[in-house]
Amino acid sequence: MTDLTRLSAAEALDGLARKDYSAVELTEVHIRAVEAARPLNAFVVETPELALEQARASDARRARGEAGPFDGIPIGVKDLFCTKGVQSTASSRILEGFVPPYESTVTANLFRDGAVMLGKLNMDEFAMGSANITSHFGPVVNPWSPGTLAQHDEAFAAEGAAAELVAGMGQPRPRQEWTFTRKLVPGGSSGGSAAAVAARCVMAATGTDTGGSIRQPAGFVGIVGLKPTYGRCSRWGIVAFASSLDQAGPMTRTVRDAAVMLRSMAGFDPKDSTSVDMPVPDFAAALTGDIRGLRVGIPREYRMDGMPAEIDRLWEKGVEMLRRQGAEPVDISLPHTKYALPTYYIVAPAEASSNLARYDGVRYGQRIDGTSLKDMYENTRAAGFGAEVRRRILIGTYVLSAGYYDAYYLKAQKVRSRIKQDFDEAFKRCDVILTPTAPSAAFGIGENTDDPIQMYLNDVFTVTVNLAGLPGISVPVGLSADRLPLGLQLIGRPFDEETLLRAAEALERAAGFEALPPFMAGAV
């Protein structure tokens, strides 16, 4: 049988329809893959029993001819999504042990369409980070981290005789063990989602993107990451970071998988006041393969001083790939780009400081008692929040405080409007925009951690998309000199994911990226 972990979700759906294998068989293979991938620390909760229960229900629906559009596909769910009856913590100590009595709208939509949940995925605490190193549960390791595969002999007992044998008395068998020689970050905040998809232990995963948290990790691990238009997917039941920026989206192995998964995730939700009431297209139907006449904007402001030459070469390569398929490159200007990062790091922390005020030890989550109510608040928040979360709360509180609101927050909102206007003008001349996804390949865990500003620069190419509420997608295009994945980003008009996905599939097809991470050799 074909190695089921190497299939795309779309290929797996075709195989399920042909009855080449069952949803249970597909799920069992991926449960074993999740177990093999534990050295990556991608999961904070594994749910194999729930997954098998959902897979059996999927097989029953398919037998009745009632299969949904995503039926039987094993996925991982970022720990930011509330899942009924399954711990949901936003990878923060302050929510450790919290089990929601309700389901987020996005995961409910996926389960309605037949998705199978293998577990909850690690992430930067409250989605604040660009490297997945701020999680209370420890950092996620990029499966592209270099290492060596060693083989050991270990004792095992013959089937049925385990209870009668003591350790070391069974027959020896080979055991493969992957040892990292350097641990790389998978990007953040959706690093667990990215690592799990790249390591082929889930077929797809949910992510959230506030300033690049789907696209940047997708670029770091060599997968596809799609941030839809703000309002396309409901935010209800997703732990809030910055409410005017947060958006859920799919992280997948291929562009077609992203199109199929987005159709299940998206839809109007009256419980979310920012959800847009408009029909959800069949995104996969837009993947015609024809981009002749498509105008591709190349923003001059994204050519930054100090950008590695290999990133610039990759960008030029992407332009040529699209040109050869009939697209027309167009030079455009986004003049307020240089203000995007400081604007984002005023707006996002301001909204975070408001959203995180609810974690006070009274209603849910961790509580650290004190001699007074004020002491209890302070003790709970000091013990429950990590350093990066505390930093952003303090920044947000400062820019919203009396005397600084006009100088910082109000001015940032005005610049945000200008950034949106830049894109509006650019899209009069082009249909999509092509940029790098990130200014570098993945870096080592522990590097850049002493300089928060350096970490924030990882989002330099992605934050503008969130500030303007646009859809964006990262597609793996090549490898760095160190043989690490590099991605390119396409940006589309609001609610024009069809054109965005069509261009992304053309880029994907031309790039022909099929490289697998080194860790895959040790996860067999």
Coordinates of C-alpha atoms in Angstrom, one line a residue:
M1 CA 0.0 0.0 0.0
T2 CA 1.1 3.6 -0.7
D3 CA 2.6 5.3 2.4
L4 CA -0.6 7.2 3.5
T5 CA 1.4 9.8 5.3
R6 CA 2.9 11.0 2.1
L7 CA -0.5 11.8 0.4
S8 CA -2.0 15.2 0.2
A9 CA -5.4 15.7 1.7
A10 CA -7.0 16.0 -1.7
E11 CA -5.3 12.7 -2.8
A12 CA -6.4 11.0 0.4
L13 CA -10.0 12.1 -0.2
D14 CA -9.9 10.5 -3.7
G15 CA -8.5 7.3 -2.2
L16 CA -11.2 7.3 0.5
A17 CA -13.9 7.7 -2.2
R18 CA -12.4 4.8 -4.2
K19 CA -12.3 2.7 -1.0
D20 CA -8.6 2.1 -1.3
Y21 CA -8.5 2.4 2.5
S22 CA -10.8 3.5 5.3
A23 CA -10.8 6.6 7.4
V24 CA -9.8 4.3 10.4
E25 CA -6.8 3.0 8.5
L26 CA -5.8 6.5 7.5
T27 CA -6.2 7.7 11.1
E28 CA -4.2 4.8 12.6
V29 CA -1.3 5.5 10.3
H30 CA -1.2 9.1 11.4
I31 CA -1.6 8.3 15.1
R32 CA 1.6 6.3 14.8
A33 CA 3.2 9.2 12.9
V34 CA 2.2 11.5 15.8
E35 CA 3.9 9.2 18.3
A36 CA 7.0 9.0 16.2
A37 CA 7.1 12.8 15.9
R38 CA 7.1 13.5 19.7
P39 CA 10.7 14.7 19.7
L40 CA 9.4 17.8 17.8
N41 CA 7.1 18.7 20.8
A42 CA 4.4 19.8 18.2
F43 CA 1.5 18.5 20.2
V44 CA 0.4 19.6 23.7
V45 CA -2.6 17.1 23.8
E46 CA -2.9 13.9 21.7
T47 CA -6.5 12.6 21.2
P48 CA -6.1 9.2 19.5
E49 CA -9.3 7.7 21.0
L50 CA -11.4 10.7 19.8
A51 CA -9.7 10.5 16.4
L52 CA -10.6 6.8 16.0
E53 CA -14.2 7.5 17.1
Q54 CA -14.5 10.3 14.5
A55 CA -12.9 8.1 11.9
R56 CA -15.3 5.3 12.5
A57 CA -18.2 7.8 12.2
S58 CA -16.6 9.0 8.9
D59 CA -16.5 5.5 7.5
A60 CA -20.2 5.0 8.5
R61 CA -21.2 8.2 6.7
R62 CA -19.3 7.3 3.6
A63 CA -20.9 3.8 3.6
R64 CA -24.3 5.6 3.6
G65 CA -23.3 8.0 0.8
E66 CA -23.3 11.0 3.2
A67 CA -19.6 11.9 3.3
G68 CA -18.7 15.5 3.8
P69 CA -16.1 17.5 1.8
F70 CA -13.3 16.9 4.3
D71 CA -14.5 13.5 5.6
G72 CA -11.9 11.2 7.1
I73 CA -8.9 13.7 6.9
P74 CA -6.7 13.6 10.0
I75 CA -5.9 17.1 11.2
G76 CA -4.3 18.9 14.1
V77 CA -5.9 21.9 15.8
K78 CA -3.8 24.8 17.1
D79 CA -4.2 25.2 20.9
L80 CA -5.8 28.6 20.4
F81 CA -9.1 27.0 19.2
C82 CA -11.5 26.0 22.0
T83 CA -12.4 22.3 21.5
K84 CA -15.3 21.0 23.5
G85 CA -14.2 18.5 26.1
V86 CA -10.5 18.8 25.1
Q87 CA -8.0 20.9 27.0
S88 CA -7.5 24.3 25.3
T89 CA -4.8 26.6 26.9
A90 CA -3.4 28.9 24.2
S91 CA -0.1 27.2 25.4
S92 CA -0.2 29.4 28.6
R93 CA 0.2 28.3 32.2
I94 CA -2.7 30.6 33.1
L95 CA -5.1 28.4 31.2
E96 CA -3.5 25.0 32.0
G97 CA -6.3 22.5 32.7
F98 CA -9.0 24.6 31.1
V99 CA -11.5 22.3 29.2
P100 CA -14.1 24.3 27.2
P101 CA -17.8 23.3 27.4
Y102 CA -18.2 24.6 23.8
E103 CA -16.6 24.3 20.3
S104 CA -15.1 27.1 18.3
T105 CA -17.0 27.8 15.1
V106 CA -14.1 26.9 12.8
T107 CA -13.5 23.5 14.4
A108 CA -17.2 22.8 14.5
N109 CA -17.3 23.5 10.8
L110 CA -14.5 21.1 10.1
F111 CA -16.0 18.4 12.2
R112 CA -19.3 19.0 10.5
D113 CA -17.5 18.2 7.2
G114 CA -15.9 15.1 8.6
A115 CA -12.4 16.1 9.8
V116 CA -10.7 13.8 12.3
M117 CA -8.8 15.5 15.2
L118 CA -5.5 13.9 16.2
G119 CA -4.8 16.5 19.0
K120 CA -4.0 20.1 20.0
L121 CA -0.9 21.7 18.6
N122 CA 1.7 23.7 20.5
M123 CA 2.1 27.4 19.8
D124 CA 3.6 30.6 21.1
E125 CA 1.8 31.6 24.3
F126 CA -1.4 33.5 23.4
A127 CA 0.0 33.5 19.8
M128 CA 2.6 36.1 20.8
G129 CA 5.9 35.2 19.1
S130 CA 7.6 34.5 15.8
A131 CA 9.5 31.3 16.7
N132 CA 7.3 29.1 18.9
I133 CA 9.7 29.5 21.8
T134 CA 7.3 31.3 24.3
S135 CA 5.0 28.3 24.9
H136 CA 4.5 27.2 28.5
F137 CA 5.0 23.6 27.2
G138 CA 8.4 24.3 25.7
P139 CA 9.6 25.1 22.2
V140 CA 8.6 23.3 19.1
V141 CA 11.4 21.9 17.0
N142 CA 11.5 22.4 13.2
P143 CA 11.5 19.0 11.5
W144 CA 14.1 20.5 9.1
S145 CA 16.6 20.7 12.0
P146 CA 19.8 18.8 11.1
G147 CA 20.5 15.6 12.9
T148 CA 21.7 12.0 12.7
L149 CA 19.8 8.7 12.7
A150 CA 21.3 6.2 15.0
Q151 CA 20.2 2.5 15.3
H152 CA 20.0 0.8 18.7
D153 CA 19.1 -2.7 19.8
E154 CA 16.4 -2.9 22.4
A155 CA 14.7 -5.9 24.0
F156 CA 11.1 -6.8 23.2
A157 CA 8.9 -9.6 24.3
A158 CA 7.0 -11.9 21.9
E159 CA 3.3 -11.2 21.6
G160 CA 1.3 -12.6 24.5
A161 CA 4.3 -13.2 26.7
A162 CA 5.0 -9.7 27.8
A163 CA 3.7 -10.3 31.3
E164 CA 6.0 -13.3 31.8
L165 CA 9.3 -11.6 30.7
V166 CA 11.3 -9.1 32.6
A167 CA 13.1 -6.2 30.9
G168 CA 16.1 -7.3 28.9
M169 CA 15.1 -10.9 28.4
G170 CA 13.2 -10.6 25.1
Q171 CA 14.7 -10.8 21.6
P172 CA 16.7 -7.8 20.4
R173 CA 15.2 -5.6 17.6
P174 CA 16.6 -2.5 15.9
R175 CA 15.3 0.9 17.1
Q176 CA 15.9 4.1 15.2
E177 CA 16.5 7.3 17.1
W178 CA 16.9 10.7 15.6
T179 CA 19.4 13.0 17.4
F180 CA 19.3 16.7 16.6
T181 CA 22.7 18.3 16.0
R182 CA 21.0 21.8 15.9
K183 CA 17.5 22.6 16.8
L184 CA 15.8 25.2 14.6
V185 CA 12.6 27.2 15.3
P186 CA 9.6 26.3 13.1
G187 CA 8.4 30.0 13.2
G188 CA 5.4 31.2 15.1
S189 CA 3.0 31.5 16.5
S190 CA 1.5 28.5 14.6
G191 CA 4.8 26.6 14.9
G192 CA 3.2 23.4 16.2
S193 CA 0.8 23.3 13.3
A194 CA 3.6 24.0 10.8
A195 CA 5.9 21.3 12.2
A196 CA 3.1 18.7 12.4
V197 CA 2.1 19.2 8.7
A198 CA 5.8 19.3 7.6
A199 CA 6.6 16.1 9.5
R200 CA 3.6 14.4 7.8
C201 CA 2.0 13.4 11.1
V202 CA -1.2 15.4 10.2
M203 CA -2.6 16.0 6.8
A204 CA -3.5 19.5 7.6
A205 CA -3.8 21.8 10.6
T206 CA -5.6 25.0 11.7
G207 CA -3.6 28.1 12.3
T208 CA -4.2 31.7 13.2
D209 CA -2.5 34.7 11.7
T210 CA -2.3 38.0 13.5
G211 CA 0.8 39.4 11.9
G212 CA 2.1 36.5 9.9
S213 CA 1.6 33.5 12.2
I214 CA 0.4 31.2 9.5
R215 CA 2.5 32.4 6.6
Q216 CA 5.9 32.8 8.3
P217 CA 6.0 29.3 9.9
A218 CA 4.7 27.8 6.7
G219 CA 7.7 29.4 5.0
F220 CA 10.1 28.1 7.6
V221 CA 9.0 24.5 7.3
G222 CA 8.2 24.2 3.6
I223 CA 4.4 24.0 3.5
V224 CA 1.5 26.1 2.4
G225 CA -0.1 28.6 4.8
L226 CA -3.1 30.6 3.9
K227 CA -4.4 33.7 5.8
P228 CA -7.9 34.4 4.5
T229 CA -9.5 37.9 4.3
Y230 CA -10.4 39.3 7.7
G231 CA -14.0 38.2 8.4
R232 CA -13.9 35.2 6.1
C233 CA -13.5 32.7 9.0
S234 CA -15.3 33.2 12.4
R235 CA -13.2 34.2 15.4
W236 CA -15.8 32.8 17.8
G237 CA -14.2 30.3 20.2
I238 CA -10.6 31.3 19.3
V239 CA -8.7 32.7 22.2
A240 CA -8.3 36.4 21.3
F241 CA -4.9 38.1 20.9
A242 CA -5.6 41.2 18.8
S243 CA -9.2 41.2 17.7
S244 CA -8.9 43.5 14.6
L245 CA -6.1 41.4 13.2
D246 CA -6.6 37.8 14.2
Q247 CA -7.8 35.4 11.4
A248 CA -8.0 31.6 11.3
G249 CA -6.7 29.8 8.2
P250 CA -5.4 26.4 6.9
M251 CA -1.9 25.0 7.0
T252 CA -1.5 22.3 4.4
R253 CA 0.8 20.3 2.2
T254 CA -0.5 21.8 -1.1
V255 CA -2.4 24.8 -2.4
R256 CA -5.3 22.5 -3.4
D257 CA -5.5 21.2 0.1
A258 CA -5.7 24.8 1.4
A259 CA -8.5 25.5 -1.0
V260 CA -10.5 22.5 0.1
M261 CA -9.9 23.0 3.8
L262 CA -10.8 26.8 3.7
R263 CA -14.2 26.0 2.2
S264 CA -14.9 23.9 5.3
M265 CA -13.5 26.5 7.7
A266 CA -15.1 29.6 6.3
G267 CA -18.7 30.9 6.6
F268 CA -20.8 33.5 8.2
D269 CA -21.2 33.3 12.0
P270 CA -23.8 35.5 13.8
K271 CA -21.9 34.9 17.0
D272 CA -18.9 36.9 15.6
S273 CA -19.7 40.5 14.9
T274 CA -16.7 40.7 12.5
S275 CA -17.8 37.7 10.5
V276 CA -18.8 38.7 6.9
D277 CA -22.2 37.5 5.6
M278 CA -21.3 36.4 2.1
P279 CA -21.3 33.1 0.2
V280 CA -18.4 30.7 0.5
P281 CA -17.1 29.9 -2.9
D282 CA -15.8 26.5 -4.0
F283 CA -12.2 27.6 -3.8
A284 CA -10.8 24.4 -5.4
A285 CA -12.9 25.1 -8.5
A286 CA -10.9 28.3 -9.1
L287 CA -7.7 26.2 -9.5
T288 CA -7.8 26.2 -13.3
G289 CA -4.1 26.3 -13.9
D290 CA -4.4 29.3 -16.2
I291 CA -2.8 32.6 -15.1
R292 CA -2.4 34.2 -18.5
G293 CA -2.9 37.9 -18.3
L294 CA -2.7 37.9 -14.5
R295 CA -1.0 41.1 -13.3
V296 CA 1.5 40.4 -10.5
G297 CA 2.6 43.5 -8.5
I298 CA 6.2 43.7 -7.3
P299 CA 6.4 46.3 -4.5
R300 CA 9.7 48.2 -4.6
E301 CA 9.6 49.0 -0.9
Y302 CA 10.0 45.3 0.0
R303 CA 13.6 45.3 -1.4
M304 CA 15.1 46.1 2.0
D305 CA 18.7 47.0 2.9
G306 CA 20.5 44.0 4.5
M307 CA 18.1 41.4 3.0
P308 CA 20.0 38.2 2.3
A309 CA 20.9 37.8 -1.4
E310 CA 19.3 34.4 -1.5
I311 CA 15.9 35.8 -0.5
D312 CA 16.2 38.4 -3.3
R313 CA 17.2 35.7 -5.8
L314 CA 14.3 33.6 -4.8
W315 CA 11.9 36.5 -5.3
E316 CA 13.3 37.1 -8.8
K317 CA 12.9 33.4 -9.5
G318 CA 9.3 33.6 -8.4
V319 CA 8.6 36.5 -10.7
E320 CA 10.1 34.6 -13.6
M321 CA 8.1 31.4 -12.8
L322 CA 4.9 33.4 -13.0
R323 CA 6.0 35.3 -16.1
R324 CA 6.7 32.0 -18.0
Q325 CA 3.1 31.0 -17.3
G326 CA 1.7 34.1 -18.9
A327 CA 1.5 36.5 -15.9
E328 CA 2.5 40.1 -16.3
P329 CA 4.9 41.5 -13.6
V330 CA 4.0 45.1 -12.7
D331 CA 6.1 47.4 -10.5
I332 CA 4.0 48.9 -7.7
S333 CA 4.6 51.1 -4.7
L334 CA 3.4 50.7 -1.1
P335 CA 4.9 53.8 0.3
H336 CA 3.8 53.4 3.9
T337 CA 5.4 49.9 4.3
K338 CA 8.3 51.3 6.4
Y339 CA 5.7 52.2 9.1
A340 CA 4.0 48.9 9.1
L341 CA 6.0 47.1 11.8
P342 CA 5.9 49.9 14.4
T343 CA 2.2 50.4 13.7
Y344 CA 1.5 46.7 14.2
Y345 CA 3.5 46.6 17.5
I346 CA 1.4 49.4 18.8
V347 CA -2.1 48.2 17.6
A348 CA -1.6 44.5 18.5
P349 CA -0.2 45.0 22.0
A350 CA -3.0 47.6 22.7
E351 CA -5.7 45.1 21.8
A352 CA -3.9 42.3 23.6
S353 CA -3.7 44.3 26.8
S354 CA -7.5 44.6 26.7
N355 CA -8.2 41.0 25.7
L356 CA -6.0 39.5 28.3
A357 CA -7.5 41.5 31.2
R358 CA -10.1 38.7 31.5
Y359 CA -7.4 36.3 32.9
D360 CA -7.7 37.3 36.6
G361 CA -8.0 34.0 38.4
V362 CA -11.7 34.5 39.2
R363 CA -13.6 32.8 36.4
Y364 CA -11.4 30.1 34.9
G365 CA -7.8 29.0 34.6
Q366 CA -5.1 29.3 37.1
R367 CA -5.5 31.1 40.4
I368 CA -2.7 32.1 42.8
D369 CA -4.2 33.2 46.1
G370 CA -3.1 36.4 48.0
T371 CA -4.0 38.4 51.1
S372 CA -6.4 40.5 49.1
L373 CA -8.3 40.5 45.8
K374 CA -5.7 42.8 44.3
D375 CA -2.9 40.4 45.5
M376 CA -4.7 37.5 43.9
Y377 CA -5.0 39.3 40.6
E378 CA -1.3 40.2 40.6
N379 CA -0.1 36.8 41.8
T380 CA -2.2 35.0 39.2
R381 CA -1.1 37.1 36.3
A382 CA 2.6 37.2 37.3
A383 CA 2.8 33.4 37.6
G384 CA 0.5 32.6 34.7
F385 CA 1.8 34.9 31.9
G386 CA 5.2 34.4 30.3
A387 CA 7.8 37.1 29.7
E388 CA 6.7 37.9 26.1
V389 CA 3.0 38.2 27.1
R390 CA 3.8 40.4 30.0
R391 CA 6.0 42.6 27.7
R392 CA 3.2 43.1 25.2
I393 CA 0.6 43.8 27.9
L394 CA 2.8 46.5 29.3
I395 CA 3.4 48.0 25.9
G396 CA -0.3 47.9 25.1
T397 CA -1.3 49.4 28.5
Y398 CA 1.3 52.2 28.0
V399 CA 0.1 53.2 24.5
L400 CA -3.5 53.3 25.7
S401 CA -2.8 55.3 28.8
A402 CA -3.8 58.9 29.3
G403 CA -1.4 61.3 27.7
Y404 CA -0.1 58.6 25.2
Y405 CA -3.3 57.4 23.5
D406 CA -3.2 60.3 20.9
A407 CA 0.6 60.2 20.5
Y408 CA 0.8 56.4 19.8
Y409 CA -2.4 54.5 19.4
L410 CA -4.5 57.0 17.5
K411 CA -1.5 57.8 15.3
A412 CA -1.0 54.1 14.6
Q413 CA -4.6 53.8 13.6
K414 CA -4.2 56.6 11.1
V415 CA -1.1 55.0 9.6
R416 CA -3.0 51.7 9.4
S417 CA -5.6 53.5 7.2
R418 CA -2.8 54.8 5.0
I419 CA -1.4 51.3 4.6
K420 CA -4.8 50.0 3.5
Q421 CA -5.1 52.9 1.0
D422 CA -1.7 51.9 -0.4
F423 CA -3.0 48.5 -1.2
D424 CA -6.2 49.8 -2.7
E425 CA -4.2 52.0 -5.1
A426 CA -1.8 49.1 -5.9
F427 CA -4.7 46.7 -6.8
K428 CA -5.9 49.2 -9.4
R429 CA -2.7 48.1 -11.3
C430 CA -2.4 44.5 -10.4
D431 CA -4.4 41.4 -9.4
V432 CA -2.0 39.9 -6.8
I433 CA 1.2 41.0 -5.2
L434 CA 4.3 38.8 -4.8
T435 CA 6.8 39.3 -2.0
P436 CA 9.2 37.2 0.2
T437 CA 7.5 35.5 3.1
A438 CA 10.2 36.1 5.6
P439 CA 13.6 37.9 5.6
S440 CA 15.5 34.7 6.4
A441 CA 15.3 30.9 6.6
A442 CA 14.6 29.2 10.0
F443 CA 17.2 30.1 12.7
G444 CA 18.3 28.2 15.8
I445 CA 16.3 27.9 19.0
G446 CA 17.9 30.3 21.4
E447 CA 19.2 32.7 18.7
N448 CA 17.9 36.3 18.7
T449 CA 16.0 35.7 21.9
D450 CA 17.9 38.5 23.8
D451 CA 16.7 41.1 21.3
P452 CA 12.9 41.3 21.0
I453 CA 13.2 43.9 18.1
Q454 CA 15.2 41.4 16.1
M455 CA 12.5 38.8 16.7
Y456 CA 9.8 41.2 15.7
L457 CA 11.5 41.8 12.3
N458 CA 10.6 38.3 11.3
D459 CA 7.1 39.7 10.6
V460 CA 8.3 42.6 8.4
F461 CA 6.8 41.2 5.1
T462 CA 3.6 39.8 6.6
V463 CA 2.1 42.4 9.1
T464 CA 0.9 44.7 6.3
V465 CA -1.5 42.0 5.1
N466 CA -3.2 41.9 8.6
L467 CA -3.2 45.6 9.0
A468 CA -5.1 45.9 5.7
G469 CA -7.3 42.9 6.3
L470 CA -6.2 41.2 3.1
P471 CA -5.7 37.5 2.2
G472 CA -2.2 36.2 1.9
I473 CA -0.6 32.8 1.2
S474 CA 2.9 31.4 1.6
V475 CA 4.1 28.8 -0.9
P476 CA 7.4 26.8 -0.6
V477 CA 9.6 27.7 -3.6
G478 CA 13.2 26.6 -2.8
L479 CA 15.9 25.8 -0.4
S480 CA 18.5 28.1 1.2
A481 CA 22.3 27.6 1.0
D482 CA 21.9 25.6 4.2
R483 CA 19.1 23.5 2.6
L484 CA 16.3 25.0 4.6
P485 CA 12.9 25.9 3.1
L486 CA 12.2 29.3 1.7
G487 CA 8.8 30.6 0.8
L488 CA 7.2 33.4 -1.3
Q489 CA 4.1 35.2 -0.3
L490 CA 1.2 36.2 -2.6
I491 CA -1.3 38.9 -1.4
G492 CA -4.8 39.3 -2.9
R493 CA -7.7 41.6 -3.0
P494 CA -10.3 41.4 -0.1
F495 CA -12.4 38.3 -0.5
D496 CA -10.7 37.3 -3.7
E497 CA -9.1 34.1 -2.4
E498 CA -10.0 32.4 -5.7
T499 CA -7.5 34.5 -7.7
L500 CA -5.0 34.3 -4.9
L501 CA -5.2 30.5 -4.8
R502 CA -5.0 30.2 -8.6
A503 CA -1.8 32.2 -8.7
A504 CA -0.4 30.3 -5.7
E505 CA -1.0 26.9 -7.4
A506 CA 0.8 28.2 -10.5
L507 CA 3.7 29.2 -8.4
E508 CA 3.6 25.9 -6.6
R509 CA 3.5 23.9 -9.9
A510 CA 6.5 25.9 -11.3
A511 CA 8.6 25.5 -8.2
G512 CA 8.0 21.8 -7.9
F513 CA 9.0 21.8 -4.2
E514 CA 9.1 18.1 -3.1
A515 CA 11.9 18.1 -0.5
L516 CA 11.1 16.4 2.8
P517 CA 12.6 17.4 6.2
P518 CA 15.6 15.4 7.5
F519 CA 13.5 14.3 10.5
M520 CA 11.3 12.2 8.2
A521 CA 14.2 9.8 8.0
G522 CA 14.0 9.2 11.7
A523 CA 10.2 9.0 12.0
V524 CA 9.6 5.8 10.0

